[in-house]
Short mmCIF file of C-alpha atoms and ligand atoms in Angstrom, two decimals:
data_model
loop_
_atom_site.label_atom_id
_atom_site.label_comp_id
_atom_site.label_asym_id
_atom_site.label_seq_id
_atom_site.Cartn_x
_atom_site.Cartn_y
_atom_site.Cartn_z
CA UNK A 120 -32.29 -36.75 35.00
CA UNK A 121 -33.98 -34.65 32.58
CA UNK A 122 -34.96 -31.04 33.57
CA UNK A 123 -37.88 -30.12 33.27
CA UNK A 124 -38.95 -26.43 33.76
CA UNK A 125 -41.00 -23.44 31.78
CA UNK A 126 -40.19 -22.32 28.76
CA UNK A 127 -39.29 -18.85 26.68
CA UNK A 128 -39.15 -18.41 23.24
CA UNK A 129 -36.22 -20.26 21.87
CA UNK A 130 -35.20 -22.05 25.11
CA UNK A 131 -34.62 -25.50 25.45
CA UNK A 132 -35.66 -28.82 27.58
CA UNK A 133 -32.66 -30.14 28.47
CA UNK A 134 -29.47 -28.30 29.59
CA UNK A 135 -27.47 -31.07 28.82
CA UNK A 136 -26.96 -31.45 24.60
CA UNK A 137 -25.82 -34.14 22.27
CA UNK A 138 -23.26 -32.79 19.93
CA UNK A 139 -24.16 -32.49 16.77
CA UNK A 140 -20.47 -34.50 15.77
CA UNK A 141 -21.33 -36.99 18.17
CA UNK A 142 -24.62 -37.53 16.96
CA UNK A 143 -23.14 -38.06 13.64
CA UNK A 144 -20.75 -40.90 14.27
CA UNK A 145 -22.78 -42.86 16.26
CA UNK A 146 -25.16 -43.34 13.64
CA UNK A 147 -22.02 -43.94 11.10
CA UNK A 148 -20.94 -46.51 13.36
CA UNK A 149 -24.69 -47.61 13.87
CA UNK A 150 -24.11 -48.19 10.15
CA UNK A 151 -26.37 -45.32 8.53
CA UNK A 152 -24.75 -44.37 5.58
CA UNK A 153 -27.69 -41.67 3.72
CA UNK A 154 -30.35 -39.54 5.44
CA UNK A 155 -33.07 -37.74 4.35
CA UNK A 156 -36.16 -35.99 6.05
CA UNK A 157 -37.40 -32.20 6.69
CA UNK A 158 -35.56 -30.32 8.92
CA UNK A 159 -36.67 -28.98 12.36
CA UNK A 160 -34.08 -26.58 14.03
CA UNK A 161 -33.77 -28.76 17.10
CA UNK A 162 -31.70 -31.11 14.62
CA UNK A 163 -30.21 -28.66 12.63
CA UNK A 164 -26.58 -29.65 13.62
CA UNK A 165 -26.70 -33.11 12.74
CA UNK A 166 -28.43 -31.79 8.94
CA UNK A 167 -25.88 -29.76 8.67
CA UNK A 168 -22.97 -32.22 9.19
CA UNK A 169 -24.88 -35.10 6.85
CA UNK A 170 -25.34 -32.30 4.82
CA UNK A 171 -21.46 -31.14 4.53
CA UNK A 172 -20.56 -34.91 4.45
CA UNK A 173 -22.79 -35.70 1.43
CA UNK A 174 -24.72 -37.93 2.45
CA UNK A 175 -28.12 -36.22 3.19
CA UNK A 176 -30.99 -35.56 0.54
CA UNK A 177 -33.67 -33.27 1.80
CA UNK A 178 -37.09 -34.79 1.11
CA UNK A 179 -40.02 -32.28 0.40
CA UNK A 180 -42.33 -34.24 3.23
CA UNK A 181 -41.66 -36.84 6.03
CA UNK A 182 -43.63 -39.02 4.44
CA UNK A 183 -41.61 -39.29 1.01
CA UNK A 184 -38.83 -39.32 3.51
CA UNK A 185 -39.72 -42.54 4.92
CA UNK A 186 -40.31 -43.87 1.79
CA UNK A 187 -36.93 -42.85 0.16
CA UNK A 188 -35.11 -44.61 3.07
CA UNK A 189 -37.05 -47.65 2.66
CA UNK A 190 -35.72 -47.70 -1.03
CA UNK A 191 -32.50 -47.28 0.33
CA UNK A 192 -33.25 -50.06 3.13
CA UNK A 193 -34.20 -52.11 0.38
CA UNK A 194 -31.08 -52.02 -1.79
CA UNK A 195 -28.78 -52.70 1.19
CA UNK A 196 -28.38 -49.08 2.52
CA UNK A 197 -28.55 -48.38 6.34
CA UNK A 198 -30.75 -45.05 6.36
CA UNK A 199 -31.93 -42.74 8.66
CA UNK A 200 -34.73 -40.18 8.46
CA UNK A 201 -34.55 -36.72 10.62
CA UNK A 202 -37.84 -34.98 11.27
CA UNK A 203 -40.00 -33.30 13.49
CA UNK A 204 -43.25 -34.47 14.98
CA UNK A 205 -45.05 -32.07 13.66
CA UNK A 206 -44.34 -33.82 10.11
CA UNK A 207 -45.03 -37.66 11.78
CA UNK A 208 -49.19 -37.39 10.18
CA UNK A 209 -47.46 -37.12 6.83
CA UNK A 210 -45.29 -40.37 7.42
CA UNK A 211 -47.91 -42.53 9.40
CA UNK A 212 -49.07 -43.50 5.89
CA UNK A 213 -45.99 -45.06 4.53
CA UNK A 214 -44.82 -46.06 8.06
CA UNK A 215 -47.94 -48.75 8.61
CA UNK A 216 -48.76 -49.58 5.00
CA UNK A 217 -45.09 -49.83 3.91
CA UNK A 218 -42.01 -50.22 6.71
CA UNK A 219 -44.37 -52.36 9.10
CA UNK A 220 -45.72 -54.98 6.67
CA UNK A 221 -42.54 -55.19 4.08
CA UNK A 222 -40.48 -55.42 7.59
CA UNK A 223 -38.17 -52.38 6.62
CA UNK A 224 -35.96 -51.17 9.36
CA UNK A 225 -35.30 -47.92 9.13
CA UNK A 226 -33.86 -45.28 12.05
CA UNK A 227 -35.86 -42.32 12.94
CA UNK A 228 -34.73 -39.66 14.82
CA UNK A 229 -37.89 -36.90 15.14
CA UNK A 230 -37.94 -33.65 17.44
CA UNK A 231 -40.65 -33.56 20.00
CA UNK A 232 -42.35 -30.49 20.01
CA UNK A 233 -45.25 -29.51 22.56
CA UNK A 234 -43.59 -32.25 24.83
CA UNK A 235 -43.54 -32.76 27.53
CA UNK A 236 -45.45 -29.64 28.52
CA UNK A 237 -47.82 -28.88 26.04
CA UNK A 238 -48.32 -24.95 27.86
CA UNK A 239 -44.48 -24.82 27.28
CA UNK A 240 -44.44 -24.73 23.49
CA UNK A 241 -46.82 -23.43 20.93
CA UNK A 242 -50.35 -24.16 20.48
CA UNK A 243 -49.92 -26.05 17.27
CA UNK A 244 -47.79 -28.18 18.80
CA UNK A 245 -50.01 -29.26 21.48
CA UNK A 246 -52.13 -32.26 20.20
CA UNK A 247 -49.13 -33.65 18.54
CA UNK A 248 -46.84 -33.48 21.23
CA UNK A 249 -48.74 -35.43 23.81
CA UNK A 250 -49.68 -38.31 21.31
CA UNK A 251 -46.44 -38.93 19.57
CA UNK A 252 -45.40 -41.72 21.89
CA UNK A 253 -49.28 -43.37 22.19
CA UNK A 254 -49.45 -43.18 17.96
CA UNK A 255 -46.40 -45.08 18.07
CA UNK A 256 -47.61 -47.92 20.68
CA UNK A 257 -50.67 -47.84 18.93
CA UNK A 258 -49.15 -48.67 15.74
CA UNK A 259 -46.54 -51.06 16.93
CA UNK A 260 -43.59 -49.05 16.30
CA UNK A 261 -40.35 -49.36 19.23
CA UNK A 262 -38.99 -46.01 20.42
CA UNK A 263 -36.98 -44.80 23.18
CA UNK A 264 -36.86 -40.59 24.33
CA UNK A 265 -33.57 -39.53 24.15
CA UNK A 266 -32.15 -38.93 27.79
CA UNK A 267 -28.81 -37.02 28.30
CA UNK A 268 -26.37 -39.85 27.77
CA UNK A 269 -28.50 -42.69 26.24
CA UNK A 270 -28.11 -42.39 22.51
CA UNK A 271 -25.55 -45.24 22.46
CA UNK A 272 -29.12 -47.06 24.45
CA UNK A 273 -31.17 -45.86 21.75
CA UNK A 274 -29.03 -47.64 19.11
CA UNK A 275 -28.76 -50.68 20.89
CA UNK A 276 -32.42 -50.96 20.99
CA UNK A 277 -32.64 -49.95 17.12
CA UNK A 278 -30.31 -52.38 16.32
CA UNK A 279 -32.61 -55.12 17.96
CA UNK A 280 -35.19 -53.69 15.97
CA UNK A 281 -33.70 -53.83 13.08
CA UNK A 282 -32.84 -57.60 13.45
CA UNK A 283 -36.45 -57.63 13.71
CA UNK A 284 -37.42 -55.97 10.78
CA UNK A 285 -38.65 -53.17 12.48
CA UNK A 286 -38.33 -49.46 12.00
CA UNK A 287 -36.93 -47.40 15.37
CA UNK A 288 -37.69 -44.00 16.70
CA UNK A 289 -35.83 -41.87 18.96
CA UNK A 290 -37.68 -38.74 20.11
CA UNK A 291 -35.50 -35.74 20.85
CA UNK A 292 -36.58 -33.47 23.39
CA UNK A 293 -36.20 -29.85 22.27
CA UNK A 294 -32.77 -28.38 22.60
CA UNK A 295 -31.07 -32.44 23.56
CA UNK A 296 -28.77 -31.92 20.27
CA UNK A 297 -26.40 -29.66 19.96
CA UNK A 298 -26.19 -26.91 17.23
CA UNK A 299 -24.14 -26.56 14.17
CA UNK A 300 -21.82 -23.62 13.81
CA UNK A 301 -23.46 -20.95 12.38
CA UNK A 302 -23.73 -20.57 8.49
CA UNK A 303 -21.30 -17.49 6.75
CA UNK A 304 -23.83 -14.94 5.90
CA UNK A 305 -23.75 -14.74 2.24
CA UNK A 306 -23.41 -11.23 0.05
CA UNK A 307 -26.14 -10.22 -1.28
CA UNK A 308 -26.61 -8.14 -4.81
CA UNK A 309 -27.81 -4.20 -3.39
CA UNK A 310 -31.36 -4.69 -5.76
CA UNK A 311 -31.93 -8.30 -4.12
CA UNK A 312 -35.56 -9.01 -2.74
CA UNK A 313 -36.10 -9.97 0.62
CA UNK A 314 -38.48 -11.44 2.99
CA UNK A 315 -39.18 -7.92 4.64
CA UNK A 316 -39.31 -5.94 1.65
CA UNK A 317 -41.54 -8.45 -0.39
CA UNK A 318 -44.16 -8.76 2.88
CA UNK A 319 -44.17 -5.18 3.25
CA UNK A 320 -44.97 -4.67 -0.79
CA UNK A 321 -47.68 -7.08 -0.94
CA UNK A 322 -49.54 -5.81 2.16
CA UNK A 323 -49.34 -2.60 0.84
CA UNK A 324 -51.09 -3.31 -2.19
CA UNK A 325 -54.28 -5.54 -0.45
CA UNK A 326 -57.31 -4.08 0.43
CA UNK A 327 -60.36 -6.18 1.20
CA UNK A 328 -58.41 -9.44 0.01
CA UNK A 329 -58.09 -12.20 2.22
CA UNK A 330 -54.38 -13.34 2.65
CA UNK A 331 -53.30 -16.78 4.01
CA UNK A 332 -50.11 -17.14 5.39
CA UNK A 333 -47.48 -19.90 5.57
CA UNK A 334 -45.93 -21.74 8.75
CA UNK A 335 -42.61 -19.98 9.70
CA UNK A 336 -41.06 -16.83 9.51
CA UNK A 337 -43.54 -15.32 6.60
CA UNK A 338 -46.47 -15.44 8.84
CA UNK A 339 -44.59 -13.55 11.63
CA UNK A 340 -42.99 -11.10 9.09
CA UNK A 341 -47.05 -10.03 7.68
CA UNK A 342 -47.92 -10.12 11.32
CA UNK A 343 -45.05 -7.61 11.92
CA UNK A 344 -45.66 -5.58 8.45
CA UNK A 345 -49.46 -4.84 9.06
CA UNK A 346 -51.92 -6.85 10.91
CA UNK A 347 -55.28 -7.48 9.86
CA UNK A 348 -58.38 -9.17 10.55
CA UNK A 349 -58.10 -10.73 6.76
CA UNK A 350 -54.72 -12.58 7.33
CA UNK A 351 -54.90 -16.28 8.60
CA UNK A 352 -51.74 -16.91 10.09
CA UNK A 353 -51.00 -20.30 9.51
CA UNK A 354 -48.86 -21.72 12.83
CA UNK A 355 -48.50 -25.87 12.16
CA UNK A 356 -50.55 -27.27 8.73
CA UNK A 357 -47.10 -26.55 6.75
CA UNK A 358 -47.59 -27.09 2.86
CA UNK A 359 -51.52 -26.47 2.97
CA UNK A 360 -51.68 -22.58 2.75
CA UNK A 361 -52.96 -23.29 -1.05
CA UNK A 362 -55.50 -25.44 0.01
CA UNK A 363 -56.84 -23.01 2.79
CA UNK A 364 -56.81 -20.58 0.39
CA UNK A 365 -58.27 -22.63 -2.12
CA UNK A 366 -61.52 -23.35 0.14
CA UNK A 367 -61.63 -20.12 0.61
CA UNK A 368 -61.47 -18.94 -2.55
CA UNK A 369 -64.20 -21.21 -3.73
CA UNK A 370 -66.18 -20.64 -1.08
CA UNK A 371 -66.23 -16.65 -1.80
CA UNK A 372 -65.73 -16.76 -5.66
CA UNK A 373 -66.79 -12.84 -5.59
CA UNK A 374 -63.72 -12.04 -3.12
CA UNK A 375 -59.76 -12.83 -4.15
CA UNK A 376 -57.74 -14.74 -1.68
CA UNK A 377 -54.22 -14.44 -1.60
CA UNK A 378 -51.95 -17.05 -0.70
CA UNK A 379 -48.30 -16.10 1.04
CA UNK A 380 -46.14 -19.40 0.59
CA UNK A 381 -42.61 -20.47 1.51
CA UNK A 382 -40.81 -22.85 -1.06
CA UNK A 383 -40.49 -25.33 1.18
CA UNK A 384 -44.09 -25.52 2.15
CA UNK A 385 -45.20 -25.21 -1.60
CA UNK A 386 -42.97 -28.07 -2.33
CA UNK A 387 -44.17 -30.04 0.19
CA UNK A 388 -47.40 -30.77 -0.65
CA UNK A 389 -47.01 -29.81 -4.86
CA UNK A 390 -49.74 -31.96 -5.97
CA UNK A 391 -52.57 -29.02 -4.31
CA UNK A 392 -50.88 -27.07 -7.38
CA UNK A 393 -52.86 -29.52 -9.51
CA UNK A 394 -56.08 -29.22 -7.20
CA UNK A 395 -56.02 -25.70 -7.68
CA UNK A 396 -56.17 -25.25 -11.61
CA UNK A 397 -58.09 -27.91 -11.65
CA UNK A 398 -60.70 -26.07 -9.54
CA UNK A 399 -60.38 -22.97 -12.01
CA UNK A 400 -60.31 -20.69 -9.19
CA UNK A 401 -60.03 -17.08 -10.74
CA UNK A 402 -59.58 -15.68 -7.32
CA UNK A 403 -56.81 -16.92 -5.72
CA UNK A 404 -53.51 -15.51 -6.33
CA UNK A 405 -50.69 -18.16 -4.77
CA UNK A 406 -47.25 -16.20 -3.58
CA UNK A 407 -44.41 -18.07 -3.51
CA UNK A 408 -41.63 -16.83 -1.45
CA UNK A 409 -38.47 -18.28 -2.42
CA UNK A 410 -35.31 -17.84 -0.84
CA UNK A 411 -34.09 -21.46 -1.64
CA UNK A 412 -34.06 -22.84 2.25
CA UNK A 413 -35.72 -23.79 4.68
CA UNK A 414 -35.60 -19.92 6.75
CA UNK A 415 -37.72 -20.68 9.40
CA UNK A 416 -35.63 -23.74 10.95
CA UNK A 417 -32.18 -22.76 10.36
CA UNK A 418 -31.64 -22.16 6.65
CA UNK A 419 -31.20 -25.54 5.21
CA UNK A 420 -31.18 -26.09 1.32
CA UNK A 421 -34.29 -26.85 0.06
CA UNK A 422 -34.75 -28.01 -3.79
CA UNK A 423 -36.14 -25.47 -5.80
CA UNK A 424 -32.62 -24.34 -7.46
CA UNK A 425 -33.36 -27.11 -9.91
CA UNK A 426 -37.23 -25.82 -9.99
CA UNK A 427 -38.22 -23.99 -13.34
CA UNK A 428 -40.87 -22.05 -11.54
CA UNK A 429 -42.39 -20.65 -14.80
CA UNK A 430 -42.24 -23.85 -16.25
CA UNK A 431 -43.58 -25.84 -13.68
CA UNK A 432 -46.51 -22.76 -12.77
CA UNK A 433 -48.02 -23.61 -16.52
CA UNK A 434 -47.60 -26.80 -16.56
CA UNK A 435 -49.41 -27.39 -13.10
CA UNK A 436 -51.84 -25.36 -14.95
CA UNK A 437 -52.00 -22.02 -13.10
CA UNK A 438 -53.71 -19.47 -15.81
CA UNK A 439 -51.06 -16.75 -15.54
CA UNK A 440 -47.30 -17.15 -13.90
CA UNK A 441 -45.11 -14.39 -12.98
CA UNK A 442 -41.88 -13.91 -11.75
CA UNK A 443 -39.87 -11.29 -10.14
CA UNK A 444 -36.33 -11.08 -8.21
CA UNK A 445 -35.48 -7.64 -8.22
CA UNK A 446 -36.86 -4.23 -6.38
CA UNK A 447 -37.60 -1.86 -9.12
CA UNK A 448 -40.40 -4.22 -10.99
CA UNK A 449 -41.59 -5.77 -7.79
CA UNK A 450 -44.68 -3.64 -7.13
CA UNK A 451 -45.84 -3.70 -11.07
CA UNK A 452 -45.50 -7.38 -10.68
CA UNK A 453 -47.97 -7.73 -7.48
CA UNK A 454 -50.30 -5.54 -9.42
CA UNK A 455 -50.46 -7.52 -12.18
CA UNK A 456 -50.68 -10.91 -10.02
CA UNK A 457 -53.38 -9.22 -7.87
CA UNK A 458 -55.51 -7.80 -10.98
CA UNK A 459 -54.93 -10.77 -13.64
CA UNK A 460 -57.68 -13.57 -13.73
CA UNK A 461 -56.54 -16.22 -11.83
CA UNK A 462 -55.59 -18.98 -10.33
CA UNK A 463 -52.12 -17.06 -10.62
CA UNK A 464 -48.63 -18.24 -9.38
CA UNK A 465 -46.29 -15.19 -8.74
CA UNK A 466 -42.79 -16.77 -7.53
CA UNK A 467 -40.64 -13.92 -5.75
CA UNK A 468 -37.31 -15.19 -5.59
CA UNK A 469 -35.53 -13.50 -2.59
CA UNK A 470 -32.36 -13.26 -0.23
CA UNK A 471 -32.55 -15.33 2.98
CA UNK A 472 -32.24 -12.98 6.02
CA UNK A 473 -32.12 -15.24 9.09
CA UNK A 474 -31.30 -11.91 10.91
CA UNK A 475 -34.47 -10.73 10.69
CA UNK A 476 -36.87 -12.44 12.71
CA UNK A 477 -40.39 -10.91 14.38
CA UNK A 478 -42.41 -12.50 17.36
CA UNK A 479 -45.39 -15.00 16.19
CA UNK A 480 -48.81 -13.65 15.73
CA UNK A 481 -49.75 -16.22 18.82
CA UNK A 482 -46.89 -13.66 20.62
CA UNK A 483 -50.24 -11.20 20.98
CA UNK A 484 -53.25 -12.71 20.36
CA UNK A 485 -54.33 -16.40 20.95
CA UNK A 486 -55.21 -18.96 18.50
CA UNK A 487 -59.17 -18.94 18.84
CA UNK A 488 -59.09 -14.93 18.87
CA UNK A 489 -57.35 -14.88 15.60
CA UNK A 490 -59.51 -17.38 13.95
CA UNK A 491 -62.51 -16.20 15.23
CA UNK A 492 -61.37 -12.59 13.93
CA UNK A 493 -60.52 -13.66 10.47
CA UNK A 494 -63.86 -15.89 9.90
CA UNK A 495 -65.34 -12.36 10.96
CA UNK A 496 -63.20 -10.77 8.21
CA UNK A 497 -64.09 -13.61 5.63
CA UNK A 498 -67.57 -13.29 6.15
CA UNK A 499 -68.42 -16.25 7.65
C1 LIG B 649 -45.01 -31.09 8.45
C2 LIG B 649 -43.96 -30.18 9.03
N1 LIG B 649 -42.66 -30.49 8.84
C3 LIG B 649 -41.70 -29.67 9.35
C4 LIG B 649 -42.04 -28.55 10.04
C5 LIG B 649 -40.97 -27.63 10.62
N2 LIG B 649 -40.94 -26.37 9.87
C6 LIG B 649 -41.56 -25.25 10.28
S1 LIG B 649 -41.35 -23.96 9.28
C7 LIG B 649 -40.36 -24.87 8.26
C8 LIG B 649 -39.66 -24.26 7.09
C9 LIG B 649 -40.59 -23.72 6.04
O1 LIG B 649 -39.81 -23.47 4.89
P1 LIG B 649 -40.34 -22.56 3.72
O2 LIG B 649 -41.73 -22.91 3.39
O3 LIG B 649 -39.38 -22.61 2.60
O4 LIG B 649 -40.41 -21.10 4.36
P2 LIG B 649 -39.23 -20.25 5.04
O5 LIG B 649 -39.04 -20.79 6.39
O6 LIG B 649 -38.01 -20.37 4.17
O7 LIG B 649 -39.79 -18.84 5.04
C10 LIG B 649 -40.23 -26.19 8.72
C11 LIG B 649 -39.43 -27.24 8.05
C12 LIG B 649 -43.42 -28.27 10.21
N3 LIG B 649 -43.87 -27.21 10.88
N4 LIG B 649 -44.34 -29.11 9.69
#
């Protein structure tokens, strides 16, 4: 039986885990044979062995995700997709306008945050968690939660699925799967940026700006740095820090709004690059933070080594791009970002440091005080 009992930070539903190995070769002999998706830390040791065994491509959003396993799906290839709920709105699209009516069977295994107790997880998590399963009976879609000792049950019924031309999701309960041994932490060059000493710049050199922050470990690190009434930490929403920022920035063409992204995020949702030089919004100055992975879930390889930043900054059409990935020219850089006329893209490229995490804004404050504070701040 599964155990169900309150929650602290980090702790798990079920006492009983899946390992990661095992998880593996059942879906080998299952017959997946790629995987793709966005990572969510309950599932990081199962990305980590597709990862080491070649055969997984991250995806930048659940959605494309879906859709690149269909294309494998449709050229013979067993796939699977690993996710969290909190990324299932971006794959509902492709999910009932593409795998339902084209009768693609694909395998989904996706994390269940703010289940089964929405009070036991964070408030993001909430709405998402309790409608996971109805979305999916809504739509038509088979699923099975993952009990201690039913995955082989779970593949049976995808397998009858896929005979059926249906897609398949097993939801994982937090903490059902085991972990992956940890990553060797890497050497890093003494002038190196980092997520704590980038934070800590910027915030030093706002003043009245507003400053949106990204899902993950950035929002807690400017929560730890210096909190204000001016900084929307962003909890769920990942990817659409530029777009917040954007409203606001149109909204309040006379004040400049600062946007604190991850790589991941940014990547995610690209295509609000477009929307926001587009938009000609002088104000906003978009930070991207990248440290090449995916921090906040475990450290998993994103894609932007193969991302040209300053190429792909002027071609989206941001009016000024800067880079910087070393100490001494940091703070001239941020000047010049925070002072040039925008929309500006300043890419800091930095050294992960899982070892440094800080509590979530939430960890203080709740969700309605902060917001209500920060439309205070932003005039509203
Ligand atoms: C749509 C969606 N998919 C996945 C997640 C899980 N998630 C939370 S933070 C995060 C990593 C963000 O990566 P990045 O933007 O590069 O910032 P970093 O964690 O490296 O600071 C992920 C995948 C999520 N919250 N929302």
């Amino acid at each position: 039986m599964l155990r169900i009992r309150r929650l602290g930070e980090g702790e798990a539903v079920t006492e009983e885990k899946l390992p990661a190995r095992t998880f593996v070769t059942a879906l080998h002999e299952y017959g997946v044979r790629r995987v793709t998706g966005v990572p969510c830390g309950h599932l990081k040791g199962p990305w980590s062995e597709f990862d080491r065994l070649g055969e997984l491509t991250p995806a930048a959003n659940e959605g494309a995700a879906l859709a690149l396993a269909a294309g494998w799906e449709l050229a013979g290839t067993p796939a699977a997709v690993l996710c969290q709920n909190s990324g299932f709105g971006n794959l509902v699209n492709p999910l009932a306008s593409l795998l339902l009516p084209c009768r693609i069977p694909v395998f989904v295994a996706m994390t269940l945050r703010g289940w089964p107790d929405p009070e036991s997880d964070e408030p993001q998590h909430a709405a998402m968690g309790a409608a996971s399963e109805s979305l999916l009976d809504e739509l038509g879609v088979p699923y099975t939660v993952l009990r201690p000792g039913g995955f082989a049950e779970a593949l049976e019924r995808a397998g009858r699925a896929r005979k059926a031309g249906l897609p398949f999701f097993t939801l994982i309960p937090r903490g059902s799967v085991g972990a992956a041994d940890p990553a060797p932490v890497t050497e890093r060059a003494g002038d190196a940026l980092t997520r704590p000493i980038v934070v800590a710049a910027l915030l030093a050199e706002l003043g009245d700006e507003l400053l949106v922050t990204t899902t993950g470990y950035l929002s807690r690190q400017a929560n730890h740095e210096l909190d204000r009434p001016g900084t929307f930490y962003m909890q769920g929403s990942m990817g659409h820090a530029a777009a917040i920022g954007l409203g606001l920035a149109t909204a309040n063409p006379d004040r400049r709004v600062v946007v604190l992204d991850g790589d991941g995020a940014f990547l995610m949702h690209l295509g609000t690059g477009t929307t926001v030089s587009a938009a000609g919004a002088r104000n906003l100055v978009h930070v991207v933070v990248d440290n090449g992975c995916y921090e906040s879930t475990g450290c998993q390889a994103t894609t932007s080594s193969t991302v040209d930043w300053t190429a792909l900054g002027t071609g989206l059409g941001y009016a000024a791009v800067l880079t910087c990935r070393r100490r001494e020219p940091l703070t001239g850089q941020l000047r010049r970002a925070l002072r040039a006329p925008g929309p500006v893209l300043c890419v800091l490229d930095v050294a992960p440091t899982p070892d440094e995490v800080h509590p979530r804004a939430t960890a203080s404050a709740g969700l309605d005080e902060l917001t209500e504070r920060f439309r205070k701040a932003a005039g509203s």
